[in-house]
mmCIF file of C-alpha atoms and ligand atoms in Angstrom:
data_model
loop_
_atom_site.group_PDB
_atom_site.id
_atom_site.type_symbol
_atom_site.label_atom_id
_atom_site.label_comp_id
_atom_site.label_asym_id
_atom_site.label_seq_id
_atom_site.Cartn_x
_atom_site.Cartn_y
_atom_site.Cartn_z
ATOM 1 C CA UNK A 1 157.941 -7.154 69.529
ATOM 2 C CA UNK A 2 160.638 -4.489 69.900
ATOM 3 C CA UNK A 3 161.614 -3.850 73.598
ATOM 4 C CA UNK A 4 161.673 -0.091 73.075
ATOM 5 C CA UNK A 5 158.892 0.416 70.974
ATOM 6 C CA UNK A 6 156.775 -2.918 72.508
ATOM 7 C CA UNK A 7 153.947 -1.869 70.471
ATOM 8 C CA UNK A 8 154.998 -0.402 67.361
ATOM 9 C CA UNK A 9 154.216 -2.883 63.931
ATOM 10 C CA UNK A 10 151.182 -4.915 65.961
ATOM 11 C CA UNK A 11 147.813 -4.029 65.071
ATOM 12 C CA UNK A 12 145.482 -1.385 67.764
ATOM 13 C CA UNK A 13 143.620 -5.128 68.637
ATOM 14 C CA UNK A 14 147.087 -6.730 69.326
ATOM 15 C CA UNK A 15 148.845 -4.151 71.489
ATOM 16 C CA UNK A 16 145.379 -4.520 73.165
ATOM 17 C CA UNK A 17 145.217 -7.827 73.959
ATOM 18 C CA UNK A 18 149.201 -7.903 74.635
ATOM 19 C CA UNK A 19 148.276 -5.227 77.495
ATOM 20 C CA UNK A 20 145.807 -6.897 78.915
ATOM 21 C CA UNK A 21 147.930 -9.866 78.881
ATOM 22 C CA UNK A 22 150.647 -7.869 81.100
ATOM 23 C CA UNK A 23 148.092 -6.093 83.233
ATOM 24 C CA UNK A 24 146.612 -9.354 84.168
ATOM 25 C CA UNK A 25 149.764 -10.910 84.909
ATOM 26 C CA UNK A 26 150.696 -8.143 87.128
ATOM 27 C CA UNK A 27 147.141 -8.420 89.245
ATOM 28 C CA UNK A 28 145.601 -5.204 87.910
ATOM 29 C CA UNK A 29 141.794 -6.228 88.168
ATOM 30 C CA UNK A 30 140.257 -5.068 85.302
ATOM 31 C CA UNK A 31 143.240 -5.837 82.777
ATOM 32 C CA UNK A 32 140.665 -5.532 79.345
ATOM 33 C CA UNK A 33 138.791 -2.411 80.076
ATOM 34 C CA UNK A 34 142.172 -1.246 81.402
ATOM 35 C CA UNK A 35 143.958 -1.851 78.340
ATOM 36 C CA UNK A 36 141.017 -0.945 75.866
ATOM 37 C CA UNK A 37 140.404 2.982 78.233
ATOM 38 C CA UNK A 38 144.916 3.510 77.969
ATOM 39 C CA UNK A 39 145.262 2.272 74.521
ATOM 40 C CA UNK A 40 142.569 4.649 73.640
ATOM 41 C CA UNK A 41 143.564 7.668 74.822
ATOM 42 C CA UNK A 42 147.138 7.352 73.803
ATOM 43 C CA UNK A 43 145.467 6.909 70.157
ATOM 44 C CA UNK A 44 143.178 9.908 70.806
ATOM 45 C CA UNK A 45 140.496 7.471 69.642
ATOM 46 C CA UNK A 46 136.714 6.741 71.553
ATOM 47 C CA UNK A 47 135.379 3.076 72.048
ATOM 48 C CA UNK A 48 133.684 3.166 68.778
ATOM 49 C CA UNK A 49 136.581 4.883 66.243
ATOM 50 C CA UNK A 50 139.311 2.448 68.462
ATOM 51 C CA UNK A 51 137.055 -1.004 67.574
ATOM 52 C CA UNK A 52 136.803 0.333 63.759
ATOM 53 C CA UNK A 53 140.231 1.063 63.584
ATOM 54 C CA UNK A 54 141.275 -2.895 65.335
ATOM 55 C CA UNK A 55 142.904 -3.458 62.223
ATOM 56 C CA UNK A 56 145.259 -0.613 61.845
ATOM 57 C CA UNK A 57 149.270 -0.873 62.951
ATOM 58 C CA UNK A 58 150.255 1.263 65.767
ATOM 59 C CA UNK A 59 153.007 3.668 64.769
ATOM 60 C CA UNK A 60 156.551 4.741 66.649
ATOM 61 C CA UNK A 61 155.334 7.215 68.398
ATOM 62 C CA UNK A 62 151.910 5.587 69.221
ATOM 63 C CA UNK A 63 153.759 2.850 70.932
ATOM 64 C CA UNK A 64 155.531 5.118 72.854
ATOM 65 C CA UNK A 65 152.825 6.951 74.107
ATOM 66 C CA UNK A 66 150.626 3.629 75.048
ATOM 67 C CA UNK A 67 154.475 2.043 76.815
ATOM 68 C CA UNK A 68 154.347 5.281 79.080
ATOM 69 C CA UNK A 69 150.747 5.007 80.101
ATOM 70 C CA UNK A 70 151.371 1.203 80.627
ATOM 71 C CA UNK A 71 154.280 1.704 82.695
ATOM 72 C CA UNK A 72 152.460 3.903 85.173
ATOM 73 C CA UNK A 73 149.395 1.590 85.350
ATOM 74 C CA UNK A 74 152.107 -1.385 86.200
ATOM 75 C CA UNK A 75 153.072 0.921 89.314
ATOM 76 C CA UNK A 76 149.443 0.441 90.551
ATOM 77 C CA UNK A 77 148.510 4.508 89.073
ATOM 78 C CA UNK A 78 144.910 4.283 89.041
ATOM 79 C CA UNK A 79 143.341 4.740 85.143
ATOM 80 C CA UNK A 80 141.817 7.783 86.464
ATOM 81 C CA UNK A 81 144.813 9.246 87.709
ATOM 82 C CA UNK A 82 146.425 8.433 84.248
ATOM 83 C CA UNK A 83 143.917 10.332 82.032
ATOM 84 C CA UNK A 84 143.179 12.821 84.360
ATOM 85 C CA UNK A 85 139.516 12.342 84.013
ATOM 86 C CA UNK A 86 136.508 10.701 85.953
ATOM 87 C CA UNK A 87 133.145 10.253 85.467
ATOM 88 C CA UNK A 88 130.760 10.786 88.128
ATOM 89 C CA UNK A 89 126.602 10.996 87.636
ATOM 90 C CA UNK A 90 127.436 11.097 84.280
ATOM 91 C CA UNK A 91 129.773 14.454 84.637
ATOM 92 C CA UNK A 92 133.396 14.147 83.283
ATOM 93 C CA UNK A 93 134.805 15.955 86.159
ATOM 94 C CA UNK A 94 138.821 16.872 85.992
ATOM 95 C CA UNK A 95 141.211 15.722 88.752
ATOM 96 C CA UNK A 96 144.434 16.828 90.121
ATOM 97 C CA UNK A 97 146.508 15.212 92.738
ATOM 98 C CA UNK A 98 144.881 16.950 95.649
ATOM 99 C CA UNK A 99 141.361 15.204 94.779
ATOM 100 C CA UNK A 100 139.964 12.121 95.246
ATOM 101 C CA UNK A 101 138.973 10.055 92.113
ATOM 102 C CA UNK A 102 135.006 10.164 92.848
ATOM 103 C CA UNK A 103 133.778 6.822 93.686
ATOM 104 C CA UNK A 104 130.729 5.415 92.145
ATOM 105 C CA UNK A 105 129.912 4.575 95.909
ATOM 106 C CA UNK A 106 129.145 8.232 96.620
ATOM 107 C CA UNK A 107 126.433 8.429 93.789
ATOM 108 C CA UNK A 108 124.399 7.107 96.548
ATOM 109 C CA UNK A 109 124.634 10.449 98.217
ATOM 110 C CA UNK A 110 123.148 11.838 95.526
ATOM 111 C CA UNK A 111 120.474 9.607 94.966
ATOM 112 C CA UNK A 112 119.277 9.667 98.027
ATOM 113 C CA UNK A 113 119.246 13.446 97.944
ATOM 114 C CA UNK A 114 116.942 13.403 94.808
ATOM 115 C CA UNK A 115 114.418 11.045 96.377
ATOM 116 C CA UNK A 116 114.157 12.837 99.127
ATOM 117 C CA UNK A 117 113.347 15.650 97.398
ATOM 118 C CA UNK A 118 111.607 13.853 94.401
ATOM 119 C CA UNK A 119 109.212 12.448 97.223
ATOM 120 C CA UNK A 120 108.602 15.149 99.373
ATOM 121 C CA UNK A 121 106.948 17.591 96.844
ATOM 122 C CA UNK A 122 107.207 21.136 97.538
ATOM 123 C CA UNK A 123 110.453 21.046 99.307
ATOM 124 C CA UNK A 124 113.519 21.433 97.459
ATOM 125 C CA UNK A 125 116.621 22.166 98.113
ATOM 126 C CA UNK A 126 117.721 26.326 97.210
ATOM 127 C CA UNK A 127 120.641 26.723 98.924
ATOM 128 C CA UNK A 128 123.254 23.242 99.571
ATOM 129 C CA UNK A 129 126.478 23.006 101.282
ATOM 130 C CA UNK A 130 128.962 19.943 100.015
ATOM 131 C CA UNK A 131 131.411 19.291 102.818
ATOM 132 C CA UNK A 132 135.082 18.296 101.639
ATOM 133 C CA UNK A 133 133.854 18.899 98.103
ATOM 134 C CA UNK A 134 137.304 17.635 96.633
ATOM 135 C CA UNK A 135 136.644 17.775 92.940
ATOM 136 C CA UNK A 136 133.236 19.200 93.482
ATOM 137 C CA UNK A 137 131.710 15.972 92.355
ATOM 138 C CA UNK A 138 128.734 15.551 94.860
ATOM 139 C CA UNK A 139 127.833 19.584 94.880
ATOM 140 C CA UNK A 140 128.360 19.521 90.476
ATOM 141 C CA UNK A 141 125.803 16.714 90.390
ATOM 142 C CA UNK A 142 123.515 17.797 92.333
ATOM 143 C CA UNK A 143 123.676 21.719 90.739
ATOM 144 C CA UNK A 144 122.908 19.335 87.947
ATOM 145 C CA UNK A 145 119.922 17.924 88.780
ATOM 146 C CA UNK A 146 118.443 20.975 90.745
ATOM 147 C CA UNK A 147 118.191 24.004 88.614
ATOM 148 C CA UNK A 148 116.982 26.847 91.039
ATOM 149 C CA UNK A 149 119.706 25.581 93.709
ATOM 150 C CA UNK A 150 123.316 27.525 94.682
ATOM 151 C CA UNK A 151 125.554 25.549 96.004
ATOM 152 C CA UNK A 152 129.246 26.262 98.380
ATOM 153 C CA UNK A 153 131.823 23.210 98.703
ATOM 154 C CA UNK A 154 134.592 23.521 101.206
ATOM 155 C CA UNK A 155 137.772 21.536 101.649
ATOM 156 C CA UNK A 156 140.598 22.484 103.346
ATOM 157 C CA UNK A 157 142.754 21.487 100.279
ATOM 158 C CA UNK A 158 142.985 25.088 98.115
ATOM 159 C CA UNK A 159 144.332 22.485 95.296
ATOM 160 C CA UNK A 160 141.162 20.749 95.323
ATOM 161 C CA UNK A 161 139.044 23.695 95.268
ATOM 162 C CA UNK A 162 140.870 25.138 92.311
ATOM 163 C CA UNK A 163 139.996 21.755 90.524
ATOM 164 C CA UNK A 164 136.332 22.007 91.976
ATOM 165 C CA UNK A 165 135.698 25.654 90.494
ATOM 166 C CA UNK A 166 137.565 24.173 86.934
ATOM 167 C CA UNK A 167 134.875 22.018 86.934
ATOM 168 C CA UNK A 168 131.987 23.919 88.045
ATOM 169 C CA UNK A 169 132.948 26.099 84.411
ATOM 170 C CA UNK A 170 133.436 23.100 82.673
ATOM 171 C CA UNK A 171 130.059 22.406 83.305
ATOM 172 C CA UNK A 172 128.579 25.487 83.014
ATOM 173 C CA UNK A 173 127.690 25.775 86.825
ATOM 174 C CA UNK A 174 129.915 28.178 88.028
ATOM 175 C CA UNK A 175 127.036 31.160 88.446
ATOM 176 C CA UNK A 176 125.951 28.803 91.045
ATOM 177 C CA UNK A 177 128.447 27.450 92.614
ATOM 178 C CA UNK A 178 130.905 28.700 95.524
ATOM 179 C CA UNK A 179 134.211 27.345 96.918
ATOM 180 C CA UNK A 180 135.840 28.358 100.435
ATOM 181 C CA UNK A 181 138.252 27.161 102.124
ATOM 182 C CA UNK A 182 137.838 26.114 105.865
ATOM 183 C CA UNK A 183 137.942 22.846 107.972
ATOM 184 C CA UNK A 184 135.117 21.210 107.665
ATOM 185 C CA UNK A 185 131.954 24.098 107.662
ATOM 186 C CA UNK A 186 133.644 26.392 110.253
ATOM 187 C CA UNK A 187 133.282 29.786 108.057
ATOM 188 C CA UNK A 188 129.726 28.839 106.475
ATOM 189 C CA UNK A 189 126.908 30.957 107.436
ATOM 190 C CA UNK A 190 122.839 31.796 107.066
ATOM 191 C CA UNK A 191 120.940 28.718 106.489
ATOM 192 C CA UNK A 192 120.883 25.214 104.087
ATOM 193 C CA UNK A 193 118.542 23.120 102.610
ATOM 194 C CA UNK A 194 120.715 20.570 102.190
ATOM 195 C CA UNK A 195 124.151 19.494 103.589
ATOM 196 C CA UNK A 196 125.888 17.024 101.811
ATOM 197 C CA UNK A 197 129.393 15.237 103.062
ATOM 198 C CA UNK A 198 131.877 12.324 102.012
ATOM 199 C CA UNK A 199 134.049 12.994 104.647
ATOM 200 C CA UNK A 200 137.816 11.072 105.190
ATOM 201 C CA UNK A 201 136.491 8.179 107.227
ATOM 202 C CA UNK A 202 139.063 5.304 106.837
ATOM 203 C CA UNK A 203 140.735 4.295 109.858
ATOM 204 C CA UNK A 204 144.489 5.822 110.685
ATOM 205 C CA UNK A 205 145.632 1.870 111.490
ATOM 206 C CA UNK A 206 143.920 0.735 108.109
ATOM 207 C CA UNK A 207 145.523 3.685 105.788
ATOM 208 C CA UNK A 208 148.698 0.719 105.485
ATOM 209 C CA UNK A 209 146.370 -1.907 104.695
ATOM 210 C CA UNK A 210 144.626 0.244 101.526
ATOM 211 C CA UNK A 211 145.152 -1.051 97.860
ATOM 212 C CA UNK A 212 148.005 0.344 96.020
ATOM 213 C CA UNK A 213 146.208 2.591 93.597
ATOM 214 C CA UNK A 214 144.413 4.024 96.432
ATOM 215 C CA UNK A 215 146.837 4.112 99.635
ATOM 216 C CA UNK A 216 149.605 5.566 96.912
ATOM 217 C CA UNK A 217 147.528 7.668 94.288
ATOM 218 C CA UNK A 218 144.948 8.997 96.514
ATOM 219 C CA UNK A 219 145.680 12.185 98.864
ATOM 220 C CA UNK A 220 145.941 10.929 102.430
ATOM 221 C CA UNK A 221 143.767 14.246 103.973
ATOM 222 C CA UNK A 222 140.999 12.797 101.745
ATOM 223 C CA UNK A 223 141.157 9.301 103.151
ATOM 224 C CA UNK A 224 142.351 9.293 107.068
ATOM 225 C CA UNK A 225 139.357 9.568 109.328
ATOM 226 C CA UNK A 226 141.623 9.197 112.916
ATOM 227 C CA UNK A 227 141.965 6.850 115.105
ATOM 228 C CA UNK A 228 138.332 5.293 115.046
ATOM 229 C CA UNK A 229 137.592 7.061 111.374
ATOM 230 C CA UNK A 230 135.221 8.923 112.964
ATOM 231 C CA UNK A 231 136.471 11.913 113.583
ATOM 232 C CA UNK A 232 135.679 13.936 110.420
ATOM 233 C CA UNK A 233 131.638 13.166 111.345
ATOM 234 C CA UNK A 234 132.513 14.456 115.368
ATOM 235 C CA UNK A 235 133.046 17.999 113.218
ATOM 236 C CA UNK A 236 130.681 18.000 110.323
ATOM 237 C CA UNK A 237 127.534 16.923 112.025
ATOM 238 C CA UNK A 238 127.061 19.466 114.809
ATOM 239 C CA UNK A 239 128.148 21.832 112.564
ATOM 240 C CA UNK A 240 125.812 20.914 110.290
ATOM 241 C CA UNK A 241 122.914 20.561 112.431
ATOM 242 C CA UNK A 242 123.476 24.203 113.131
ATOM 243 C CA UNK A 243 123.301 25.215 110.109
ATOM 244 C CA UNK A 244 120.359 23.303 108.094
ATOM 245 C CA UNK A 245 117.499 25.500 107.861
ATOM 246 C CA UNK A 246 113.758 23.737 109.535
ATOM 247 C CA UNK A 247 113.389 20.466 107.661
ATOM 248 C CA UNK A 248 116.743 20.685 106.138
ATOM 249 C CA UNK A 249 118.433 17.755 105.715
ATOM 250 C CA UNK A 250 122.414 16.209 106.131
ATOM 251 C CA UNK A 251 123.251 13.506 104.547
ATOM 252 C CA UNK A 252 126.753 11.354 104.744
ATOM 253 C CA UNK A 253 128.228 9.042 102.826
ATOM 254 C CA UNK A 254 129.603 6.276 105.578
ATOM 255 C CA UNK A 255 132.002 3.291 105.789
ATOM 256 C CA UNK A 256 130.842 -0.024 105.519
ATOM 257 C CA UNK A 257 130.833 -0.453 109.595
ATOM 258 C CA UNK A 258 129.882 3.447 110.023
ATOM 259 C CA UNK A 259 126.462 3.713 109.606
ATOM 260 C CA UNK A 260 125.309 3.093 112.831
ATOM 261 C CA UNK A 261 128.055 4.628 115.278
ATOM 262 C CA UNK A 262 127.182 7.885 112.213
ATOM 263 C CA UNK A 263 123.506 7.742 113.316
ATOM 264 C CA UNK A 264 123.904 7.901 116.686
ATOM 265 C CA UNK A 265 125.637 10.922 116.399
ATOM 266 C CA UNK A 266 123.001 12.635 114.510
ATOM 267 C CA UNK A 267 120.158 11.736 117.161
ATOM 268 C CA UNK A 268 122.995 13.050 119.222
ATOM 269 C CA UNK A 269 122.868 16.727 117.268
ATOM 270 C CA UNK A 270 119.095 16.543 117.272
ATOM 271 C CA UNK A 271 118.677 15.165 114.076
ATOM 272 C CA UNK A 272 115.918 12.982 113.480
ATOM 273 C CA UNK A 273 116.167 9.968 110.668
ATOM 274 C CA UNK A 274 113.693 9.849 108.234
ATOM 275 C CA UNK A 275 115.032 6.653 106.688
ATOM 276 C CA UNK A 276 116.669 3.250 107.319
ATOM 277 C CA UNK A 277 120.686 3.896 106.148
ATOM 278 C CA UNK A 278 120.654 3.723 101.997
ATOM 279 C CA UNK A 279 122.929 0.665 100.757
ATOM 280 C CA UNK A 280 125.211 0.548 97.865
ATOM 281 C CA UNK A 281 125.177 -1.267 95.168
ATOM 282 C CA UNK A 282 127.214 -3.783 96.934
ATOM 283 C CA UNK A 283 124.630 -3.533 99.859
ATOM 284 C CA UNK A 284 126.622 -1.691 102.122
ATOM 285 C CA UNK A 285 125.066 1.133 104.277
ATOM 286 C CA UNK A 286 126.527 3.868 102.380
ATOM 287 C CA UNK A 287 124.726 7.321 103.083
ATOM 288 C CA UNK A 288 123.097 8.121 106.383
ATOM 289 C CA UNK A 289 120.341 10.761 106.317
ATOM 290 C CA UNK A 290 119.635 13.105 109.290
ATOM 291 C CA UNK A 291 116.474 16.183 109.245
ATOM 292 C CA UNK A 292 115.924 19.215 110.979
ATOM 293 C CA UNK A 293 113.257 19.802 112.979
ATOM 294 C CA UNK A 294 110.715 21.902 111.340
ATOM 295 C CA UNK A 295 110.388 24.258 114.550
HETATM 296 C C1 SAM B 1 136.754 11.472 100.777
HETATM 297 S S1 SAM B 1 137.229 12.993 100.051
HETATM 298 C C2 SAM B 1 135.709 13.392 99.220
HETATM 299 C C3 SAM B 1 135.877 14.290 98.042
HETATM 300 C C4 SAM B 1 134.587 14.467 97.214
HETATM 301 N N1 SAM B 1 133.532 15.035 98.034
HETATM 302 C C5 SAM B 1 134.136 13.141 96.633
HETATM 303 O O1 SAM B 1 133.173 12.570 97.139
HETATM 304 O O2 SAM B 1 134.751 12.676 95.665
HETATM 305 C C6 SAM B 1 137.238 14.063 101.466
HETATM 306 C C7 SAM B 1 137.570 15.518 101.194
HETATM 307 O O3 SAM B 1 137.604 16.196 102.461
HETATM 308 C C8 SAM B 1 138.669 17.127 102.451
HETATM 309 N N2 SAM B 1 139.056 17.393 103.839
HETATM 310 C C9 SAM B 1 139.836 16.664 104.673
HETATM 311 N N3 SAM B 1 139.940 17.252 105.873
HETATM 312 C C10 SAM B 1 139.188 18.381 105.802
HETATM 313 C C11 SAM B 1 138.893 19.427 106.737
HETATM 314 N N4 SAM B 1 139.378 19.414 107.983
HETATM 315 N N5 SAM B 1 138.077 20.415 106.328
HETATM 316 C C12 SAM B 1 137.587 20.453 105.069
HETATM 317 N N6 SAM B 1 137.828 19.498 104.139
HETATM 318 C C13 SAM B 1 138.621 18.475 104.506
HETATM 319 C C14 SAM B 1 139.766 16.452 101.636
HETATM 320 O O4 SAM B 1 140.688 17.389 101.140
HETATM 321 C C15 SAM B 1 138.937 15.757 100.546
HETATM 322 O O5 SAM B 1 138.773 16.585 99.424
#
């Protein structure tokens, strides 16, 4: 192997496996899919054309490409963060540096969202409001799944909204979709159907503590909830409970200790819950659902 060129003159399936070899050595979790996701887009090549083309030597410039993308995932850069790219419900939404890589936690905000709406026939959501939309992923998704629904996301992050509206053309939703920015929902108006929110909620004190590829790759405005990491629901929730429309409905997506210090503050706002926290699929209370009165 040639120090410069590491990669150049070993097959695509080699310089995988001699990747994954150095990712796992340096305690990246998920050195093979790591390896496989980098390797393939330095080739330009998909899952399918990459395993066809196992075989084939990597060139000069190949190596190169795959060294730089190596070196940066050795520093702890996210994959994400690397390509640029994230899925999210099945969207492959763009990122910049002032967005957070959307978690598959945070699908749970969306799910619950449909089956609220999927089992209370009749009501559905027209008009939605995504809180701290960052790349738009929660508002996107659900533009996706409700047709005759406009949507606004706020952040207070004019980078991230500029990488929210890229997306909402991207995915042809940008005839319904709105961006402003504000803190929190302090310039929304008229009425919602829906409020939707994953708000900064990690502790100021536990920011330190954070995994490398998220304490240094992910912007701190969308991670540091104060003191108590509460402080971001303190905002959103009154203002929100002002705003939903009768029987509208607010959900959050919470930390794993949130849930119930998060409910209490909707009963505090009026809110009523129609439903025991919704878990992850690690079984953590992840989204917290408050409604509207109807009168
Ligand atoms: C945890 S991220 C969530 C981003 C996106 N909704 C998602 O789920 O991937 C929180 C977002 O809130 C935004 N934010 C932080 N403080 C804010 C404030 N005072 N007002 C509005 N947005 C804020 C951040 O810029 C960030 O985009």
């Amino acid at each position: 192997m040639n120090v410069n060129d590491p990669f150049a003159g070993l097959t695509i399936e080699a310089s995988r496996r001699a990747l994954a070899a150095q990712f796992k050595a340096s305690g990246i979790e998920t050195p093979d899919l790591d390896a496989r996701l980098l390797i393939g887009a330095a080739l330009g090549l998909d899952h399918t054309r990459l395993a066809a083309q196992a075989a084939r030597l990597i060139t000069t410039d190949e190596s190169k490409a795959i060294a730089s993308f190596a070196q940066r995932r050795m520093a702890h850069e996210p994959v994400a963060r690397i390509l640029g790219h994230k899925e999210f419900w099945g969207l492959d939404f763009e990122l910049s540096a002032a967005t957070l890589v959307p978690r598959p936690d945070t699908e749970t905000v969306v799910e619950a969202a449909l089956e609220f709406f999927r089992s209370n026939s009749g009501i559905k959501p027209f008009r939605i409001a995504d809180i701290g939309t960052g790349s738009g992923a929660i508002l996107l998704a659900l533009l996706s799944e409700f047709p005759d629904a406009t949507g606004i996301g706020t952040d207070i992050s004019a980078a991230a909204l500029t990488t929210a509206e890229l997306n909402a053309r991207r995915f042809g939703l940008a005839g319904r979709a709105s961006f402003v920015q504000c803190d929190y929902a302090a310039t929304l108006s008229g009425s919602f159907d829906l409020i939707v929110s994953n708000p900064p909620y990690i502790r100021s004190s536990d920011i330190a503590t954070l995994d490398r590829d998220v304490r240094d790759h992910d912007p701190h405005l969308a991670l540091d909830g104060g003191t108590d990491g509460l402080d971001a629901y303190r905002a959103i929730i009154p203002q929100a409970a002002a705003l939903l429309g009768p029987d509208g409905v607010l959900i959050v997506e919470t930390g794993h200790d949130q849930s119930t210090p998060v409910s209490d503050l909707m009963r505090a706002a009026k809110l009523t819950l129609p439903r025991p926290p919704v878990a992850d699929l690690g079984g953590i209370h992840r989204a917290v659902m408050g409604r509207k009165a109807a009168f």
